[in-house]
Amino acid sequence: MSLIVQKYGGSSVADAESIKRVAKRIVQTRRAGNAVVVVVSAMGDTTDELLDLAGQVAPIPAPRELDMLLTAGERISMALLAMAIKNLGHQALSFTGSQAGMITDAQHGSARIVDVTPKRVQEALDEGAIAIVAGFQGFNRVTGDITTLGRGGSDTTAVALAAALGAEVCEIYTDVDGVFTADPRAVPKARKISRIASEEMLELAASGAKVLHIRAVEYARRHGVTLHVRSSFNNHEGTIVYNPAEPGADGNGDPVEEPIIAGVATDLSEAKITVVGVPDVPGKAAQIFNLVAKSGANIDMIVQNVSAAATGLTDISFTLPKSDAQTVLTTLTSERQDVGFQALQHDDQIGKLSLVGAGMRTNVGVSAQLFTALYEAGVNIEMISTSEIRISVVTRADQIQHAVRAIHTAFGLDGEAEAIVYAGTGR
Ligand code: ADP
Ligand code: ASP
Ligand code: MG
């Protein structure tokens, strides 16, 4: 009997009808002779609604209590799903993250998995039951507290269980047909990708394509878990995320040349801070970024201008998550005298567009083509950064939608038919 781990996202279990529909699908998989472990997210936009609620009682909610609150969302869906399956005449048992042995560090809100001991899940499977596990949550042994893995973390729960239980495949069920060349909500002509290399998927996820949690992609790659992203609303084949380094990863062995560009992603979650008038002497960047690091912010892009000869002063700009900006501004302001800069600028109206493709390694001119296409679309570039297989640019936030469509077309990624989004609010 082969073991399949299936993860259902919030939009796939948004209401009672959806839960019943998903229950049927799970029972079919079980009746086809597979052992099944299911990971569920909270119903619909429950997590966002709980976050809003927390914000109404405290501007900065206590992290421990916030995790306690948010994990309630997945508890609701796991119990309802187990009831629906039982009602179809099959055995099912639901488990919280801690019951399922998801052991994490103590970092509330972004805990990392340190051990997976799914003893009770295995026992349920041995009894022939379908095991339902609450996604996105874990337990720290030292503090004895409940933790969460970060937004979108149910994907990672599913992959970690698939690895620990030696599952054949980890299926990620969502509200679109798989991984597309761009977000189908923003680019109607986005095309579904049948197979994508894990390194490209990692870059897309890191660049804002939220269809997969980046840590799920990393975990799957490290533990050799096959990921299959597909829709819970039909039986179409979705997208397989494969590791080119693994023997046999190329499937039928066809020496098909991969396309140069895999896809394009956008991210509106970052802000830009500019430190104006920094003395252009050794040690100033170190001083600034040590302060930034101390405030716990994750820096993305950094740009330093050429200093003006007359003043010997330069400007340093960097991008970071919007949610980290206020703390960083406060920290830098308090050290202004010591660092010796003139002023700080904060801009939260930026958007980032990233073009991703392993073929960039061996093809020159991709950046020139990108910049030309942006120019022709009338989009101004404010910052640029590159990796081996990615080029990212920062633009005005209100231009990002227009820019991503133009770039998608310019790189020949447009598909024939309009991409379908089956559910969800895109929140
Ligand atoms: P779930 O609730 O199932 O986890 P998410 O909302 O986290 O679903 O992820 C699915 C969404 O990801 C899609 O509805 C789509 O809008 C968005 N998305 C962004 N980029 C892509 C992409 N390249 N391919 C597919 N979906 C994408
Ligand atoms: N419910 C959590 C969230 O909305 C986890 C998840 O859906 O993956 O982020
Ligand atoms: Mg998700």
CSV table of C-alpha atoms and ligand atoms in Angstrom, one decimal:
chain,number,residue,atom,x,y,z
A,1,MET,CA,0.0,0.0,0.0
A,2,SER,CA,1.5,3.4,-0.9
A,3,LEU,CA,1.2,6.4,1.4
A,4,ILE,CA,0.0,9.7,0.0
A,5,VAL,CA,0.1,13.0,1.9
A,6,GLN,CA,-2.5,15.5,0.7
A,7,LYS,CA,-2.6,19.1,1.8
A,8,TYR,CA,-5.7,21.2,1.3
A,9,GLY,CA,-5.4,25.0,1.5
A,10,GLY,CA,-7.9,27.4,3.0
A,11,SER,CA,-9.9,28.1,-0.1
A,12,SER,CA,-10.4,24.3,-0.6
A,13,VAL,CA,-12.1,24.0,2.8
A,14,ALA,CA,-13.7,27.4,2.9
A,15,ASP,CA,-17.2,26.2,4.0
A,16,ALA,CA,-19.2,23.1,4.9
A,17,GLU,CA,-19.9,22.2,1.3
A,18,SER,CA,-16.2,22.4,0.4
A,19,ILE,CA,-15.3,20.3,3.4
A,20,LYS,CA,-17.7,17.6,2.3
A,21,ARG,CA,-16.4,17.8,-1.3
A,22,VAL,CA,-12.8,17.4,-0.1
A,23,ALA,CA,-13.8,14.6,2.3
A,24,LYS,CA,-15.2,12.7,-0.8
A,25,ARG,CA,-11.9,13.1,-2.6
A,26,ILE,CA,-9.9,11.9,0.3
A,27,VAL,CA,-12.1,8.8,0.8
A,28,GLN,CA,-11.7,8.0,-2.9
A,29,THR,CA,-8.0,8.1,-2.6
A,30,ARG,CA,-8.2,5.8,0.4
A,31,ARG,CA,-10.6,3.4,-1.3
A,32,ALA,CA,-8.2,3.2,-4.3
A,33,GLY,CA,-5.9,1.4,-1.9
A,34,ASN,CA,-3.6,4.1,-0.6
A,35,ALA,CA,-2.9,5.1,3.0
A,36,VAL,CA,-3.7,8.8,3.4
A,37,VAL,CA,-2.5,11.5,5.6
A,38,VAL,CA,-4.2,14.9,5.2
A,39,VAL,CA,-2.9,18.3,6.3
A,40,VAL,CA,-5.4,21.1,6.4
A,41,SER,CA,-5.3,24.9,6.6
A,42,ALA,CA,-7.8,27.1,8.3
A,43,MET,CA,-11.1,27.6,6.5
A,44,GLY,CA,-11.0,30.4,3.9
A,45,ASP,CA,-9.6,33.7,5.3
A,46,THR,CA,-9.9,32.6,8.9
A,47,THR,CA,-6.2,33.2,9.7
A,48,ASP,CA,-6.4,36.8,8.4
A,49,GLU,CA,-9.7,37.4,10.3
A,50,LEU,CA,-8.1,36.1,13.6
A,51,LEU,CA,-5.1,38.4,13.0
A,52,ASP,CA,-7.5,41.4,12.5
A,53,LEU,CA,-9.3,40.5,15.7
A,54,ALA,CA,-6.0,40.3,17.6
A,55,GLY,CA,-5.0,43.7,16.2
A,56,GLN,CA,-8.3,45.2,17.6
A,57,VAL,CA,-7.5,44.2,21.2
A,58,ALA,CA,-3.7,45.0,21.1
A,59,PRO,CA,-1.6,46.9,18.6
A,60,ILE,CA,1.2,44.5,19.0
A,61,PRO,CA,-0.3,41.2,20.2
A,62,ALA,CA,1.9,39.0,22.5
A,63,PRO,CA,3.5,36.4,20.2
A,64,ARG,CA,2.7,33.4,22.4
A,65,GLU,CA,-1.0,34.3,22.6
A,66,LEU,CA,-1.1,35.1,18.9
A,67,ASP,CA,0.1,31.6,18.1
A,68,MET,CA,-2.4,30.2,20.5
A,69,LEU,CA,-5.1,32.1,18.6
A,70,LEU,CA,-4.0,31.4,15.1
A,71,THR,CA,-3.6,27.6,15.6
A,72,ALA,CA,-7.3,27.5,16.5
A,73,GLY,CA,-8.1,28.1,12.8
A,74,GLU,CA,-6.6,24.8,11.7
A,75,ARG,CA,-8.2,23.0,14.7
A,76,ILE,CA,-11.6,23.9,13.4
A,77,SER,CA,-11.0,22.6,9.9
A,78,MET,CA,-9.3,19.4,11.0
A,79,ALA,CA,-12.1,18.4,13.3
A,80,LEU,CA,-14.8,19.2,10.7
A,81,LEU,CA,-13.0,17.3,8.0
A,82,ALA,CA,-12.6,14.2,10.2
A,83,MET,CA,-16.4,14.4,11.0
A,84,ALA,CA,-17.2,14.7,7.3
A,85,ILE,CA,-15.0,11.6,6.4
A,86,LYS,CA,-16.5,9.6,9.2
A,87,ASN,CA,-19.9,10.5,7.9
A,88,LEU,CA,-19.0,8.9,4.6
A,89,GLY,CA,-18.3,5.7,6.5
A,90,HIS,CA,-14.6,5.8,6.8
A,91,GLN,CA,-12.4,5.9,9.9
A,92,ALA,CA,-10.7,9.3,10.5
A,93,LEU,CA,-8.8,10.8,13.3
A,94,SER,CA,-7.7,14.5,13.6
A,95,PHE,CA,-4.5,15.6,15.3
A,96,THR,CA,-3.1,19.0,16.3
A,97,GLY,CA,0.5,19.8,15.3
A,98,SER,CA,1.8,18.8,18.7
A,99,GLN,CA,-0.2,15.5,18.7
A,100,ALA,CA,1.3,14.7,15.3
A,101,GLY,CA,4.8,15.2,16.6
A,102,MET,CA,5.7,18.5,14.9
A,103,ILE,CA,8.5,19.6,17.2
A,104,THR,CA,9.8,23.1,16.6
A,105,ASP,CA,12.1,25.7,18.1
A,106,ALA,CA,10.5,28.4,20.3
A,107,GLN,CA,10.3,31.2,17.7
A,108,HIS,CA,6.7,32.2,17.8
A,109,GLY,CA,5.3,33.2,14.5
A,110,SER,CA,8.1,31.7,12.4
A,111,ALA,CA,9.1,28.5,14.2
A,112,ARG,CA,11.4,26.0,12.5
A,113,ILE,CA,10.8,22.3,12.6
A,114,VAL,CA,13.5,20.5,14.6
A,115,ASP,CA,12.0,17.0,14.8
A,116,VAL,CA,9.1,15.1,13.4
A,117,THR,CA,7.8,12.2,15.5
A,118,PRO,CA,4.4,11.2,14.0
A,119,LYS,CA,3.8,8.2,16.2
A,120,ARG,CA,0.1,8.8,16.6
A,121,VAL,CA,-0.3,9.4,12.9
A,122,GLN,CA,1.4,6.1,12.1
A,123,GLU,CA,-0.8,4.3,14.6
A,124,ALA,CA,-3.9,5.8,13.0
A,125,LEU,CA,-2.7,4.6,9.6
A,126,ASP,CA,-1.9,1.1,11.0
A,127,GLU,CA,-5.5,0.9,12.2
A,128,GLY,CA,-6.7,1.7,8.7
A,129,ALA,CA,-7.8,5.2,9.5
A,130,ILE,CA,-7.3,8.4,7.6
A,131,ALA,CA,-5.1,10.8,9.6
A,132,ILE,CA,-6.0,14.5,9.5
A,133,VAL,CA,-3.3,16.9,10.8
A,134,ALA,CA,-3.6,20.6,11.5
A,135,GLY,CA,-1.2,22.5,9.3
A,136,PHE,CA,1.1,25.4,10.2
A,137,GLN,CA,1.6,24.5,13.9
A,138,GLY,CA,4.0,22.8,16.2
A,139,PHE,CA,5.2,22.5,19.8
A,140,ASN,CA,8.4,23.5,21.6
A,141,ARG,CA,9.6,20.9,24.1
A,142,VAL,CA,11.5,23.4,26.2
A,143,THR,CA,8.8,26.0,26.7
A,144,GLY,CA,6.0,23.5,26.4
A,145,ASP,CA,4.2,26.1,24.1
A,146,ILE,CA,2.4,25.9,20.8
A,147,THR,CA,4.1,27.6,17.9
A,148,THR,CA,3.3,28.5,14.3
A,149,LEU,CA,5.6,28.1,11.3
A,150,GLY,CA,4.7,31.4,9.5
A,151,ARG,CA,2.1,32.4,7.0
A,152,GLY,CA,1.5,29.7,4.4
A,153,GLY,CA,3.3,27.1,6.6
A,154,SER,CA,0.8,24.3,6.1
A,155,ASP,CA,2.7,23.4,3.0
A,156,THR,CA,5.7,22.8,5.1
A,157,THR,CA,3.8,20.7,7.6
A,158,ALA,CA,2.7,18.5,4.7
A,159,VAL,CA,6.2,18.1,3.3
A,160,ALA,CA,7.7,17.4,6.8
A,161,LEU,CA,5.2,14.6,7.4
A,162,ALA,CA,5.7,13.2,3.9
A,163,ALA,CA,9.4,13.0,4.6
A,164,ALA,CA,9.0,11.5,8.1
A,165,LEU,CA,6.5,8.9,7.0
A,166,GLY,CA,8.3,8.1,3.7
A,167,ALA,CA,5.3,9.0,1.5
A,168,GLU,CA,5.3,8.3,-2.2
A,169,VAL,CA,4.2,11.9,-3.0
A,170,CYS,CA,3.1,15.1,-1.3
A,171,GLU,CA,0.1,16.6,-3.1
A,172,ILE,CA,-0.6,20.3,-2.5
A,173,TYR,CA,-4.3,21.0,-3.3
A,174,THR,CA,-5.1,24.6,-4.0
A,175,ASP,CA,-7.4,26.9,-5.9
A,176,VAL,CA,-5.5,27.0,-9.2
A,177,ASP,CA,-4.4,24.1,-11.5
A,178,GLY,CA,-0.8,24.2,-10.4
A,179,VAL,CA,2.3,26.4,-10.6
A,180,PHE,CA,1.8,29.0,-13.4
A,181,THR,CA,4.3,31.3,-15.3
A,182,ALA,CA,2.8,34.1,-13.2
A,183,ASP,CA,0.0,34.6,-10.6
A,184,PRO,CA,-3.2,33.8,-12.6
A,185,ARG,CA,-5.0,36.4,-10.5
A,186,ALA,CA,-2.7,39.1,-11.9
A,187,VAL,CA,-1.9,37.7,-15.3
A,188,PRO,CA,-4.9,36.0,-17.0
A,189,LYS,CA,-2.7,34.7,-19.8
A,190,ALA,CA,-0.4,32.8,-17.3
A,191,ARG,CA,0.3,29.3,-18.4
A,192,LYS,CA,0.4,26.2,-16.2
A,193,ILE,CA,3.9,24.6,-16.0
A,194,SER,CA,3.9,20.8,-16.0
A,195,ARG,CA,7.3,20.3,-14.4
A,196,ILE,CA,9.4,22.9,-12.6
A,197,ALA,CA,13.0,22.5,-11.2
A,198,SER,CA,13.1,23.0,-7.4
A,199,GLU,CA,15.7,25.7,-7.7
A,200,GLU,CA,13.4,27.7,-10.0
A,201,MET,CA,10.4,27.1,-7.6
A,202,LEU,CA,12.5,28.3,-4.7
A,203,GLU,CA,13.3,31.6,-6.4
A,204,LEU,CA,9.7,32.1,-7.5
A,205,ALA,CA,8.5,31.4,-3.9
A,206,ALA,CA,11.1,33.7,-2.5
A,207,SER,CA,10.0,36.4,-4.9
A,208,GLY,CA,6.4,36.4,-3.9
A,209,ALA,CA,4.7,33.5,-5.7
A,210,LYS,CA,2.7,32.3,-2.7
A,211,VAL,CA,1.4,29.1,-4.3
A,212,LEU,CA,4.1,27.2,-2.3
A,213,HIS,CA,5.7,28.1,1.0
A,214,ILE,CA,9.4,28.6,0.4
A,215,ARG,CA,10.4,26.4,3.3
A,216,ALA,CA,8.2,23.5,1.9
A,217,VAL,CA,10.2,23.7,-1.3
A,218,GLU,CA,13.5,23.7,0.6
A,219,TYR,CA,12.4,20.8,2.8
A,220,ALA,CA,11.2,18.7,-0.1
A,221,ARG,CA,14.4,19.2,-2.0
A,222,ARG,CA,16.6,18.3,1.0
A,223,HIS,CA,14.6,15.2,1.9
A,224,GLY,CA,13.8,14.0,-1.7
A,225,VAL,CA,10.0,14.5,-1.4
A,226,THR,CA,8.1,14.7,-4.7
A,227,LEU,CA,5.8,17.7,-4.7
A,228,HIS,CA,2.6,17.7,-6.9
A,229,VAL,CA,0.7,21.0,-6.8
A,230,ARG,CA,-2.8,20.7,-8.2
A,231,SER,CA,-6.4,21.9,-8.0
A,232,SER,CA,-8.8,20.4,-5.5
A,233,PHE,CA,-11.6,21.4,-7.9
A,234,ASN,CA,-10.9,18.9,-10.7
A,235,ASN,CA,-8.7,15.9,-11.5
A,236,HIS,CA,-6.3,17.6,-13.9
A,237,GLU,CA,-2.6,16.9,-13.6
A,238,GLY,CA,-0.9,19.7,-11.8
A,239,THR,CA,2.7,20.7,-11.5
A,240,ILE,CA,5.5,18.4,-10.4
A,241,VAL,CA,8.4,20.1,-8.6
A,242,TYR,CA,11.5,18.0,-9.3
A,243,ASN,CA,15.1,18.1,-8.3
A,244,PRO,CA,17.3,18.0,-11.4
A,245,ALA,CA,20.2,16.7,-9.3
A,246,GLU,CA,18.3,13.5,-8.4
A,247,PRO,CA,18.9,10.4,-10.5
A,248,GLY,CA,15.9,9.8,-12.8
A,249,ALA,CA,14.5,13.2,-12.2
A,250,ASP,CA,14.1,13.8,-15.9
A,251,GLY,CA,11.5,11.1,-16.0
A,252,ASN,CA,11.4,9.6,-19.4
A,253,GLY,CA,14.9,10.8,-20.0
A,254,ASP,CA,14.0,13.0,-23.0
A,255,PRO,CA,16.8,15.5,-23.5
A,256,VAL,CA,14.3,18.3,-23.9
A,257,GLU,CA,15.8,21.8,-23.6
A,258,GLU,CA,14.2,23.7,-20.7
A,259,PRO,CA,12.8,27.1,-21.5
A,260,ILE,CA,15.1,30.0,-20.5
A,261,ILE,CA,12.5,31.7,-18.3
A,262,ALA,CA,10.3,29.7,-15.9
A,263,GLY,CA,8.1,32.5,-14.7
A,264,VAL,CA,7.7,36.0,-13.3
A,265,ALA,CA,6.6,36.8,-9.7
A,266,THR,CA,5.7,40.0,-7.9
A,267,ASP,CA,5.8,41.1,-4.3
A,268,LEU,CA,4.1,44.1,-2.7
A,269,SER,CA,5.0,43.2,0.8
A,270,GLU,CA,8.3,45.2,1.0
A,271,ALA,CA,9.2,48.8,1.8
A,272,LYS,CA,12.3,50.8,1.0
A,273,ILE,CA,14.4,52.8,3.5
A,274,THR,CA,17.0,55.3,2.4
A,275,VAL,CA,19.7,56.5,4.7
A,276,VAL,CA,20.6,59.9,3.4
A,277,GLY,CA,24.0,61.6,3.7
A,278,VAL,CA,26.1,58.8,5.1
A,279,PRO,CA,29.8,59.7,5.5
A,280,ASP,CA,31.6,57.7,2.8
A,281,VAL,CA,34.3,56.2,5.0
A,282,PRO,CA,35.0,52.5,5.9
A,283,GLY,CA,32.8,51.0,8.5
A,284,LYS,CA,29.6,53.0,8.0
A,285,ALA,CA,27.7,50.2,6.1
A,286,ALA,CA,28.8,47.8,8.7
A,287,GLN,CA,27.5,50.1,11.5
A,288,ILE,CA,24.1,50.6,9.7
A,289,PHE,CA,23.5,47.0,8.9
A,290,ASN,CA,24.5,45.8,12.3
A,291,LEU,CA,21.8,48.1,13.7
A,292,VAL,CA,19.3,46.7,11.2
A,293,ALA,CA,20.3,43.1,12.0
A,294,LYS,CA,19.9,43.8,15.7
A,295,SER,CA,16.3,44.9,15.2
A,296,GLY,CA,15.7,41.5,13.6
A,297,ALA,CA,14.8,42.7,10.1
A,298,ASN,CA,15.4,40.6,7.0
A,299,ILE,CA,17.1,42.8,4.4
A,300,ASP,CA,16.5,42.0,0.7
A,301,MET,CA,18.1,44.4,-1.8
A,302,ILE,CA,20.8,47.0,-1.0
A,303,VAL,CA,22.0,49.9,-3.2
A,304,GLN,CA,24.7,52.4,-2.3
A,305,ASN,CA,25.1,55.5,-4.5
A,306,VAL,CA,28.4,57.0,-5.6
A,307,SER,CA,29.3,59.6,-3.1
A,308,ALA,CA,29.2,63.3,-4.1
A,309,ALA,CA,32.8,64.5,-4.4
A,310,ALA,CA,32.0,67.8,-2.9
A,311,THR,CA,30.5,66.5,0.4
A,312,GLY,CA,32.0,63.0,0.7
A,313,LEU,CA,28.5,61.8,1.6
A,314,THR,CA,26.5,59.0,0.1
A,315,ASP,CA,23.0,57.5,0.2
A,316,ILE,CA,22.3,53.8,1.1
A,317,SER,CA,18.9,52.3,0.2
A,318,PHE,CA,17.6,48.9,1.2
A,319,THR,CA,14.3,47.0,1.0
A,320,LEU,CA,12.8,44.9,3.8
A,321,PRO,CA,9.4,43.5,4.8
A,322,LYS,CA,6.9,46.4,5.5
A,323,SER,CA,6.2,44.9,8.9
A,324,ASP,CA,9.9,45.4,9.9
A,325,ALA,CA,10.2,49.0,8.7
A,326,GLN,CA,9.0,50.8,11.8
A,327,THR,CA,11.4,49.1,14.2
A,328,VAL,CA,14.3,49.7,11.9
A,329,LEU,CA,13.5,53.4,11.5
A,330,THR,CA,13.3,53.7,15.3
A,331,THR,CA,16.6,52.0,15.8
A,332,LEU,CA,18.4,54.0,13.2
A,333,THR,CA,17.0,57.3,14.4
A,334,SER,CA,18.2,56.6,17.9
A,335,GLU,CA,21.8,56.1,16.6
A,336,ARG,CA,21.8,59.0,14.1
A,337,GLN,CA,24.4,61.0,15.9
A,338,ASP,CA,26.8,58.1,16.2
A,339,VAL,CA,26.5,56.9,12.6
A,340,GLY,CA,26.5,60.5,11.3
A,341,PHE,CA,23.9,60.3,8.6
A,342,GLN,CA,21.6,63.3,7.7
A,343,ALA,CA,18.1,61.8,7.3
A,344,LEU,CA,16.0,58.8,6.8
A,345,GLN,CA,13.4,58.2,4.1
A,346,HIS,CA,10.7,55.6,4.2
A,347,ASP,CA,8.8,54.5,1.1
A,348,ASP,CA,6.1,51.8,1.4
A,349,GLN,CA,4.7,52.2,-2.1
A,350,ILE,CA,7.2,50.0,-3.9
A,351,GLY,CA,6.6,46.8,-5.8
A,352,LYS,CA,9.2,44.1,-6.8
A,353,LEU,CA,9.0,42.2,-10.0
A,354,SER,CA,11.3,39.1,-10.5
A,355,LEU,CA,12.0,37.1,-13.6
A,356,VAL,CA,13.2,33.6,-12.8
A,357,GLY,CA,14.8,30.9,-15.0
A,358,ALA,CA,17.6,28.4,-14.8
A,359,GLY,CA,18.4,29.1,-18.5
A,360,MET,CA,19.6,32.6,-17.5
A,361,ARG,CA,22.9,31.0,-16.6
A,362,THR,CA,23.7,30.3,-20.2
A,363,ASN,CA,21.9,33.0,-22.0
A,364,VAL,CA,23.2,36.5,-22.3
A,365,GLY,CA,20.9,39.5,-22.8
A,366,VAL,CA,18.0,38.6,-20.5
A,367,SER,CA,18.5,41.7,-18.4
A,368,ALA,CA,18.7,43.9,-21.5
A,369,GLN,CA,15.5,42.4,-22.8
A,370,LEU,CA,13.8,42.9,-19.4
A,371,PHE,CA,14.9,46.5,-19.1
A,372,THR,CA,13.8,47.2,-22.7
A,373,ALA,CA,10.4,45.7,-22.1
A,374,LEU,CA,9.9,47.8,-18.9
A,375,TYR,CA,11.0,50.9,-20.8
A,376,GLU,CA,8.5,50.2,-23.6
A,377,ALA,CA,5.8,49.6,-21.0
A,378,GLY,CA,6.6,53.0,-19.4
A,379,VAL,CA,7.8,51.5,-16.1
A,380,ASN,CA,10.6,53.2,-14.2
A,381,ILE,CA,13.2,51.0,-12.5
A,382,GLU,CA,14.3,52.2,-9.1
A,383,MET,CA,16.5,49.3,-7.9
A,384,ILE,CA,17.9,46.2,-9.5
A,385,SER,CA,19.3,43.0,-8.0
A,386,THR,CA,20.3,39.6,-9.6
A,387,SER,CA,21.2,36.1,-8.7
A,388,GLU,CA,22.4,33.4,-11.0
A,389,ILE,CA,18.8,32.5,-12.1
A,390,ARG,CA,16.8,35.6,-11.2
A,391,ILE,CA,16.6,39.3,-12.0
A,392,SER,CA,14.5,41.6,-9.7
A,393,VAL,CA,13.6,45.2,-10.1
A,394,VAL,CA,11.8,47.6,-7.8
A,395,THR,CA,9.1,49.8,-9.3
A,396,ARG,CA,6.2,51.9,-8.1
A,397,ALA,CA,3.6,49.7,-6.4
A,398,ASP,CA,0.8,51.0,-8.6
A,399,GLN,CA,2.7,50.0,-11.8
A,400,ILE,CA,3.4,46.4,-10.8
A,401,GLN,CA,0.3,44.9,-12.3
A,402,HIS,CA,0.8,46.6,-15.7
A,403,ALA,CA,4.6,45.7,-15.5
A,404,VAL,CA,4.0,42.0,-14.9
A,405,ARG,CA,1.6,41.6,-17.8
A,406,ALA,CA,4.0,43.4,-20.1
A,407,ILE,CA,7.0,41.3,-19.1
A,408,HIS,CA,4.9,38.1,-19.4
A,409,THR,CA,4.1,39.0,-22.9
A,410,ALA,CA,7.5,40.3,-23.8
A,411,PHE,CA,9.2,37.0,-22.8
A,412,GLY,CA,6.7,34.9,-24.8
A,413,LEU,CA,5.1,33.3,-21.7
A,414,ASP,CA,1.4,34.1,-22.6
A,415,GLY,CA,-0.8,31.0,-23.0
A,416,GLU,CA,-3.7,30.4,-25.4
A,417,ALA,CA,-6.5,30.2,-22.9
A,418,GLU,CA,-7.3,32.3,-19.8
A,419,ALA,CA,-6.0,30.8,-16.6
A,420,ILE,CA,-8.8,29.7,-14.2
A,421,VAL,CA,-8.9,30.6,-10.5
A,422,TYR,CA,-11.5,28.3,-8.9
A,423,ALA,CA,-11.9,30.0,-5.5
A,424,GLY,CA,-10.3,32.1,-2.8
A,425,THR,CA,-10.1,35.8,-2.4
A,426,GLY,CA,-6.4,36.1,-3.0
A,427,ARG,CA,-6.0,37.7,0.4
B,1,ADP,P1,-3.8,27.8,-0.4
B,1,ADP,O1,-4.8,28.5,0.5
B,1,ADP,O2,-4.4,26.7,-1.1
B,1,ADP,O3,-2.5,27.5,0.4
B,1,ADP,P2,-2.5,30.1,-1.5
B,1,ADP,O4,-3.4,31.3,-1.6
B,1,ADP,O5,-1.5,30.1,-0.4
B,1,ADP,O6,-3.5,28.9,-1.5
B,1,ADP,O7,-1.8,29.9,-2.9
B,1,ADP,C1,-2.5,29.8,-4.1
B,1,ADP,C2,-2.5,31.2,-4.8
B,1,ADP,O8,-1.2,31.5,-5.2
B,1,ADP,C3,-3.3,31.2,-6.1
B,1,ADP,O9,-4.6,31.4,-5.9
B,1,ADP,C4,-2.6,32.3,-6.9
B,1,ADP,O10,-3.3,33.5,-6.8
B,1,ADP,C5,-1.2,32.5,-6.1
B,1,ADP,N1,-0.1,32.5,-7.0
B,1,ADP,C6,0.9,33.4,-7.0
B,1,ADP,N2,1.9,33.1,-7.9
B,1,ADP,C7,1.5,31.9,-8.5
B,1,ADP,C8,2.0,31.1,-9.5
B,1,ADP,N3,3.2,31.4,-10.1
B,1,ADP,N4,1.3,30.0,-9.9
B,1,ADP,C9,0.1,29.7,-9.3
B,1,ADP,N5,-0.4,30.4,-8.3
B,1,ADP,C10,0.2,31.5,-7.9
B,2,ASP,N1,-3.6,29.2,7.8
B,2,ASP,C1,-2.3,29.6,7.7
B,2,ASP,C2,-2.2,30.9,6.8
B,2,ASP,O1,-3.2,31.4,6.4
B,2,ASP,C3,-1.3,28.6,7.2
B,2,ASP,C4,-1.6,28.1,5.8
B,2,ASP,O2,-2.7,28.3,5.2
B,2,ASP,O3,-0.7,27.5,5.2
B,2,ASP,O4,-1.1,31.4,6.6
B,3,MG,MG,-0.7,28.6,0.8
